[in-house]
């Protein structure tokens, strides 16, 4: 049997909370929206989505269980994720000032592949996928239930991603001076760095 509507809605609720709450992905999407605009931030969102789908597949078909079986792998993920987040925080915090009121868009949005890479080394993304598969997959119809989890993750990531990019783009309308640009980017850099603390909770 497939996931019934009640179970599917429960799964969406679980995934929605994980997707919409502040964290590395949403901080990065907000900063990208503010610095590069809505449409130029969409590749980053797609990269994040595809990275999350890859993790779901790995978790659903056994690789994720290795993290539970071998704690050292989880520690390696935490270290790699922390280093990567600190690097992203530095890049965001030191981004050069661009005059957003001109027609020329800032030259270097965060590339597509960095969004995917962030998921692969993000322990919280692995734990989200593990939680979804453990809680909402069905033994008698495993493949279909995993497919529905994949659809659910895609839905919540699209909606949450669009919301955070739009929020960043709105903020970008007010970044009309070098000082406001610097304050915003340093703030977002600090928030990104602070996400490292969530990894080590």
JSON list of C-alpha atoms in Angstrom, two decimals, residues 57-185:
[
{"chain": "A", "resi": 57, "resn": "UNK", "atom": "CA", "xyz": [18.65, 7.79, -1.84]},
{"chain": "A", "resi": 58, "resn": "UNK", "atom": "CA", "xyz": [21.85, 6.91, 0.03]},
{"chain": "A", "resi": 59, "resn": "UNK", "atom": "CA", "xyz": [20.02, 6.68, 3.34]},
{"chain": "A", "resi": 60, "resn": "UNK", "atom": "CA", "xyz": [17.10, 4.69, 1.92]},
{"chain": "A", "resi": 61, "resn": "UNK", "atom": "CA", "xyz": [19.36, 2.09, 0.37]},
{"chain": "A", "resi": 62, "resn": "UNK", "atom": "CA", "xyz": [21.70, 1.42, 3.22]},
{"chain": "A", "resi": 63, "resn": "UNK", "atom": "CA", "xyz": [24.57, 3.89, 3.22]},
{"chain": "A", "resi": 64, "resn": "UNK", "atom": "CA", "xyz": [22.93, 6.01, 5.90]},
{"chain": "A", "resi": 65, "resn": "UNK", "atom": "CA", "xyz": [22.92, 3.07, 8.30]},
{"chain": "A", "resi": 66, "resn": "UNK", "atom": "CA", "xyz": [26.72, 3.14, 8.26]},
{"chain": "A", "resi": 67, "resn": "UNK", "atom": "CA", "xyz": [26.57, 6.50, 10.06]},
{"chain": "A", "resi": 68, "resn": "UNK", "atom": "CA", "xyz": [24.61, 4.89, 12.87]},
{"chain": "A", "resi": 69, "resn": "UNK", "atom": "CA", "xyz": [26.85, 1.82, 12.89]},
{"chain": "A", "resi": 70, "resn": "UNK", "atom": "CA", "xyz": [30.17, 3.70, 12.83]},
{"chain": "A", "resi": 71, "resn": "UNK", "atom": "CA", "xyz": [30.13, 6.88, 14.98]},
{"chain": "A", "resi": 72, "resn": "UNK", "atom": "CA", "xyz": [33.51, 7.94, 13.57]},
{"chain": "A", "resi": 73, "resn": "UNK", "atom": "CA", "xyz": [31.85, 8.58, 10.19]},
{"chain": "A", "resi": 74, "resn": "UNK", "atom": "CA", "xyz": [29.42, 10.94, 11.88]},
{"chain": "A", "resi": 75, "resn": "UNK", "atom": "CA", "xyz": [32.34, 12.74, 13.52]},
{"chain": "A", "resi": 76, "resn": "UNK", "atom": "CA", "xyz": [34.06, 13.11, 10.14]},
{"chain": "A", "resi": 77, "resn": "UNK", "atom": "CA", "xyz": [30.86, 14.55, 8.68]},
{"chain": "A", "resi": 78, "resn": "UNK", "atom": "CA", "xyz": [30.62, 17.01, 11.55]},
{"chain": "A", "resi": 79, "resn": "UNK", "atom": "CA", "xyz": [34.19, 18.18, 11.09]},
{"chain": "A", "resi": 80, "resn": "UNK", "atom": "CA", "xyz": [33.88, 18.49, 7.29]},
{"chain": "A", "resi": 81, "resn": "UNK", "atom": "CA", "xyz": [30.54, 20.26, 7.60]},
{"chain": "A", "resi": 82, "resn": "UNK", "atom": "CA", "xyz": [31.90, 22.68, 10.19]},
{"chain": "A", "resi": 83, "resn": "UNK", "atom": "CA", "xyz": [34.93, 23.58, 8.06]},
{"chain": "A", "resi": 84, "resn": "UNK", "atom": "CA", "xyz": [32.78, 24.08, 4.97]},
{"chain": "A", "resi": 85, "resn": "UNK", "atom": "CA", "xyz": [30.27, 26.27, 6.83]},
{"chain": "A", "resi": 86, "resn": "UNK", "atom": "CA", "xyz": [33.04, 28.42, 8.27]},
{"chain": "A", "resi": 87, "resn": "UNK", "atom": "CA", "xyz": [34.48, 28.85, 4.77]},
{"chain": "A", "resi": 88, "resn": "UNK", "atom": "CA", "xyz": [31.04, 29.86, 3.44]},
{"chain": "A", "resi": 89, "resn": "UNK", "atom": "CA", "xyz": [30.63, 32.26, 6.38]},
{"chain": "A", "resi": 90, "resn": "UNK", "atom": "CA", "xyz": [33.93, 33.92, 5.47]},
{"chain": "A", "resi": 91, "resn": "UNK", "atom": "CA", "xyz": [32.92, 34.20, 1.80]},
{"chain": "A", "resi": 92, "resn": "UNK", "atom": "CA", "xyz": [29.58, 35.77, 2.73]},
{"chain": "A", "resi": 93, "resn": "UNK", "atom": "CA", "xyz": [30.98, 38.10, 5.37]},
{"chain": "A", "resi": 94, "resn": "UNK", "atom": "CA", "xyz": [33.74, 39.42, 3.09]},
{"chain": "A", "resi": 95, "resn": "UNK", "atom": "CA", "xyz": [31.68, 39.75, -0.11]},
{"chain": "A", "resi": 96, "resn": "UNK", "atom": "CA", "xyz": [32.66, 42.92, -2.00]},
{"chain": "A", "resi": 97, "resn": "UNK", "atom": "CA", "xyz": [30.23, 45.80, -2.21]},
{"chain": "A", "resi": 98, "resn": "UNK", "atom": "CA", "xyz": [28.17, 46.06, -5.41]},
{"chain": "A", "resi": 99, "resn": "UNK", "atom": "CA", "xyz": [25.78, 48.87, -6.33]},
{"chain": "A", "resi": 100, "resn": "UNK", "atom": "CA", "xyz": [22.48, 47.00, -6.47]},
{"chain": "A", "resi": 101, "resn": "UNK", "atom": "CA", "xyz": [20.61, 49.89, -8.05]},
{"chain": "A", "resi": 102, "resn": "UNK", "atom": "CA", "xyz": [22.49, 49.50, -11.33]},
{"chain": "A", "resi": 103, "resn": "UNK", "atom": "CA", "xyz": [21.36, 47.18, -14.09]},
{"chain": "A", "resi": 104, "resn": "UNK", "atom": "CA", "xyz": [24.51, 45.06, -13.80]},
{"chain": "A", "resi": 105, "resn": "UNK", "atom": "CA", "xyz": [24.00, 42.13, -11.43]},
{"chain": "A", "resi": 106, "resn": "UNK", "atom": "CA", "xyz": [26.76, 41.22, -8.99]},
{"chain": "A", "resi": 107, "resn": "UNK", "atom": "CA", "xyz": [29.14, 38.93, -10.88]},
{"chain": "A", "resi": 108, "resn": "UNK", "atom": "CA", "xyz": [29.50, 35.80, -8.73]},
{"chain": "A", "resi": 109, "resn": "UNK", "atom": "CA", "xyz": [26.42, 34.11, -7.26]},
{"chain": "A", "resi": 110, "resn": "UNK", "atom": "CA", "xyz": [27.05, 31.00, -5.18]},
{"chain": "A", "resi": 111, "resn": "UNK", "atom": "CA", "xyz": [27.43, 28.17, -7.71]},
{"chain": "A", "resi": 112, "resn": "UNK", "atom": "CA", "xyz": [24.98, 25.30, -8.08]},
{"chain": "A", "resi": 113, "resn": "UNK", "atom": "CA", "xyz": [27.44, 22.65, -6.92]},
{"chain": "A", "resi": 114, "resn": "UNK", "atom": "CA", "xyz": [28.12, 24.32, -3.58]},
{"chain": "A", "resi": 115, "resn": "UNK", "atom": "CA", "xyz": [24.47, 23.91, -2.60]},
{"chain": "A", "resi": 116, "resn": "UNK", "atom": "CA", "xyz": [24.69, 20.18, -3.28]},
{"chain": "A", "resi": 117, "resn": "UNK", "atom": "CA", "xyz": [28.03, 19.83, -1.51]},
{"chain": "A", "resi": 118, "resn": "UNK", "atom": "CA", "xyz": [26.64, 21.53, 1.57]},
{"chain": "A", "resi": 119, "resn": "UNK", "atom": "CA", "xyz": [24.04, 18.74, 1.89]},
{"chain": "A", "resi": 120, "resn": "UNK", "atom": "CA", "xyz": [26.54, 15.91, 1.49]},
{"chain": "A", "resi": 121, "resn": "UNK", "atom": "CA", "xyz": [28.64, 17.12, 4.43]},
{"chain": "A", "resi": 122, "resn": "UNK", "atom": "CA", "xyz": [25.75, 18.46, 6.52]},
{"chain": "A", "resi": 123, "resn": "UNK", "atom": "CA", "xyz": [25.05, 16.03, 9.41]},
{"chain": "A", "resi": 124, "resn": "UNK", "atom": "CA", "xyz": [21.62, 17.56, 9.99]},
{"chain": "A", "resi": 125, "resn": "UNK", "atom": "CA", "xyz": [20.62, 16.75, 6.40]},
{"chain": "A", "resi": 126, "resn": "UNK", "atom": "CA", "xyz": [21.62, 13.12, 6.95]},
{"chain": "A", "resi": 127, "resn": "UNK", "atom": "CA", "xyz": [19.67, 13.00, 10.20]},
{"chain": "A", "resi": 128, "resn": "UNK", "atom": "CA", "xyz": [16.62, 14.53, 8.50]},
{"chain": "A", "resi": 129, "resn": "UNK", "atom": "CA", "xyz": [16.74, 11.85, 5.80]},
{"chain": "A", "resi": 130, "resn": "UNK", "atom": "CA", "xyz": [17.29, 9.11, 8.38]},
{"chain": "A", "resi": 131, "resn": "UNK", "atom": "CA", "xyz": [14.34, 10.36, 10.40]},
{"chain": "A", "resi": 132, "resn": "UNK", "atom": "CA", "xyz": [12.06, 10.53, 7.37]},
{"chain": "A", "resi": 133, "resn": "UNK", "atom": "CA", "xyz": [12.95, 7.04, 6.12]},
{"chain": "A", "resi": 134, "resn": "UNK", "atom": "CA", "xyz": [12.75, 5.51, 9.60]},
{"chain": "A", "resi": 135, "resn": "UNK", "atom": "CA", "xyz": [9.41, 7.14, 10.40]},
{"chain": "A", "resi": 136, "resn": "UNK", "atom": "CA", "xyz": [7.53, 7.14, 7.10]},
{"chain": "A", "resi": 137, "resn": "UNK", "atom": "CA", "xyz": [8.79, 4.30, 4.90]},
{"chain": "A", "resi": 138, "resn": "UNK", "atom": "CA", "xyz": [6.58, 1.22, 4.66]},
{"chain": "A", "resi": 139, "resn": "UNK", "atom": "CA", "xyz": [8.05, -2.26, 4.79]},
{"chain": "A", "resi": 140, "resn": "UNK", "atom": "CA", "xyz": [5.40, -3.76, 2.47]},
{"chain": "A", "resi": 141, "resn": "UNK", "atom": "CA", "xyz": [5.72, -1.02, -0.15]},
{"chain": "A", "resi": 142, "resn": "UNK", "atom": "CA", "xyz": [9.19, 0.33, 0.48]},
{"chain": "A", "resi": 143, "resn": "UNK", "atom": "CA", "xyz": [10.09, 1.74, -2.93]},
{"chain": "A", "resi": 144, "resn": "UNK", "atom": "CA", "xyz": [6.81, 3.61, -3.35]},
{"chain": "A", "resi": 145, "resn": "UNK", "atom": "CA", "xyz": [6.98, 5.03, 0.17]},
{"chain": "A", "resi": 146, "resn": "UNK", "atom": "CA", "xyz": [10.57, 6.22, -0.39]},
{"chain": "A", "resi": 147, "resn": "UNK", "atom": "CA", "xyz": [9.42, 7.82, -3.66]},
{"chain": "A", "resi": 148, "resn": "UNK", "atom": "CA", "xyz": [6.70, 9.66, -1.76]},
{"chain": "A", "resi": 149, "resn": "UNK", "atom": "CA", "xyz": [9.25, 10.83, 0.83]},
{"chain": "A", "resi": 150, "resn": "UNK", "atom": "CA", "xyz": [11.34, 12.12, -2.09]},
{"chain": "A", "resi": 151, "resn": "UNK", "atom": "CA", "xyz": [8.34, 14.02, -3.45]},
{"chain": "A", "resi": 152, "resn": "UNK", "atom": "CA", "xyz": [7.66, 15.44, 0.00]},
{"chain": "A", "resi": 153, "resn": "UNK", "atom": "CA", "xyz": [11.24, 16.63, 0.43]},
{"chain": "A", "resi": 154, "resn": "UNK", "atom": "CA", "xyz": [11.17, 18.24, -3.03]},
{"chain": "A", "resi": 155, "resn": "UNK", "atom": "CA", "xyz": [7.89, 20.05, -2.26]},
{"chain": "A", "resi": 156, "resn": "UNK", "atom": "CA", "xyz": [8.97, 21.50, 1.07]},
{"chain": "A", "resi": 157, "resn": "UNK", "atom": "CA", "xyz": [12.42, 22.46, -0.28]},
{"chain": "A", "resi": 158, "resn": "UNK", "atom": "CA", "xyz": [10.90, 24.35, -3.21]},
{"chain": "A", "resi": 159, "resn": "UNK", "atom": "CA", "xyz": [8.45, 26.30, -1.05]},
{"chain": "A", "resi": 160, "resn": "UNK", "atom": "CA", "xyz": [10.92, 27.00, 1.76]},
{"chain": "A", "resi": 161, "resn": "UNK", "atom": "CA", "xyz": [13.69, 27.88, -0.70]},
{"chain": "A", "resi": 162, "resn": "UNK", "atom": "CA", "xyz": [11.51, 30.35, -2.61]},
{"chain": "A", "resi": 163, "resn": "UNK", "atom": "CA", "xyz": [10.40, 31.98, 0.66]},
{"chain": "A", "resi": 164, "resn": "UNK", "atom": "CA", "xyz": [13.96, 32.47, 1.92]},
{"chain": "A", "resi": 165, "resn": "UNK", "atom": "CA", "xyz": [15.30, 33.69, -1.44]},
{"chain": "A", "resi": 166, "resn": "UNK", "atom": "CA", "xyz": [12.38, 36.13, -1.74]},
{"chain": "A", "resi": 167, "resn": "UNK", "atom": "CA", "xyz": [13.05, 37.32, 1.81]},
{"chain": "A", "resi": 168, "resn": "UNK", "atom": "CA", "xyz": [16.68, 37.92, 0.90]},
{"chain": "A", "resi": 169, "resn": "UNK", "atom": "CA", "xyz": [15.73, 39.69, -2.33]},
{"chain": "A", "resi": 170, "resn": "UNK", "atom": "CA", "xyz": [13.43, 42.00, -0.35]},
{"chain": "A", "resi": 171, "resn": "UNK", "atom": "CA", "xyz": [16.25, 42.79, 2.04]},
{"chain": "A", "resi": 172, "resn": "UNK", "atom": "CA", "xyz": [18.46, 43.47, -0.96]},
{"chain": "A", "resi": 173, "resn": "UNK", "atom": "CA", "xyz": [16.23, 46.40, -1.93]},
{"chain": "A", "resi": 174, "resn": "UNK", "atom": "CA", "xyz": [17.44, 48.22, 1.17]},
{"chain": "A", "resi": 175, "resn": "UNK", "atom": "CA", "xyz": [21.14, 47.54, 0.66]},
{"chain": "A", "resi": 176, "resn": "UNK", "atom": "CA", "xyz": [21.82, 50.85, -1.07]},
{"chain": "A", "resi": 177, "resn": "UNK", "atom": "CA", "xyz": [24.99, 51.84, 0.74]},
{"chain": "A", "resi": 178, "resn": "UNK", "atom": "CA", "xyz": [28.37, 50.30, 1.36]},
{"chain": "A", "resi": 179, "resn": "UNK", "atom": "CA", "xyz": [27.72, 50.40, 5.12]},
{"chain": "A", "resi": 180, "resn": "UNK", "atom": "CA", "xyz": [24.34, 48.59, 4.98]},
{"chain": "A", "resi": 181, "resn": "UNK", "atom": "CA", "xyz": [25.84, 46.02, 2.57]},
{"chain": "A", "resi": 182, "resn": "UNK", "atom": "CA", "xyz": [28.73, 45.34, 4.97]},
{"chain": "A", "resi": 183, "resn": "UNK", "atom": "CA", "xyz": [26.45, 45.10, 8.02]},
{"chain": "A", "resi": 184, "resn": "UNK", "atom": "CA", "xyz": [24.12, 42.64, 6.28]},
{"chain": "A", "resi": 185, "resn": "UNK", "atom": "CA", "xyz": [26.86, 40.41, 4.89]}
]
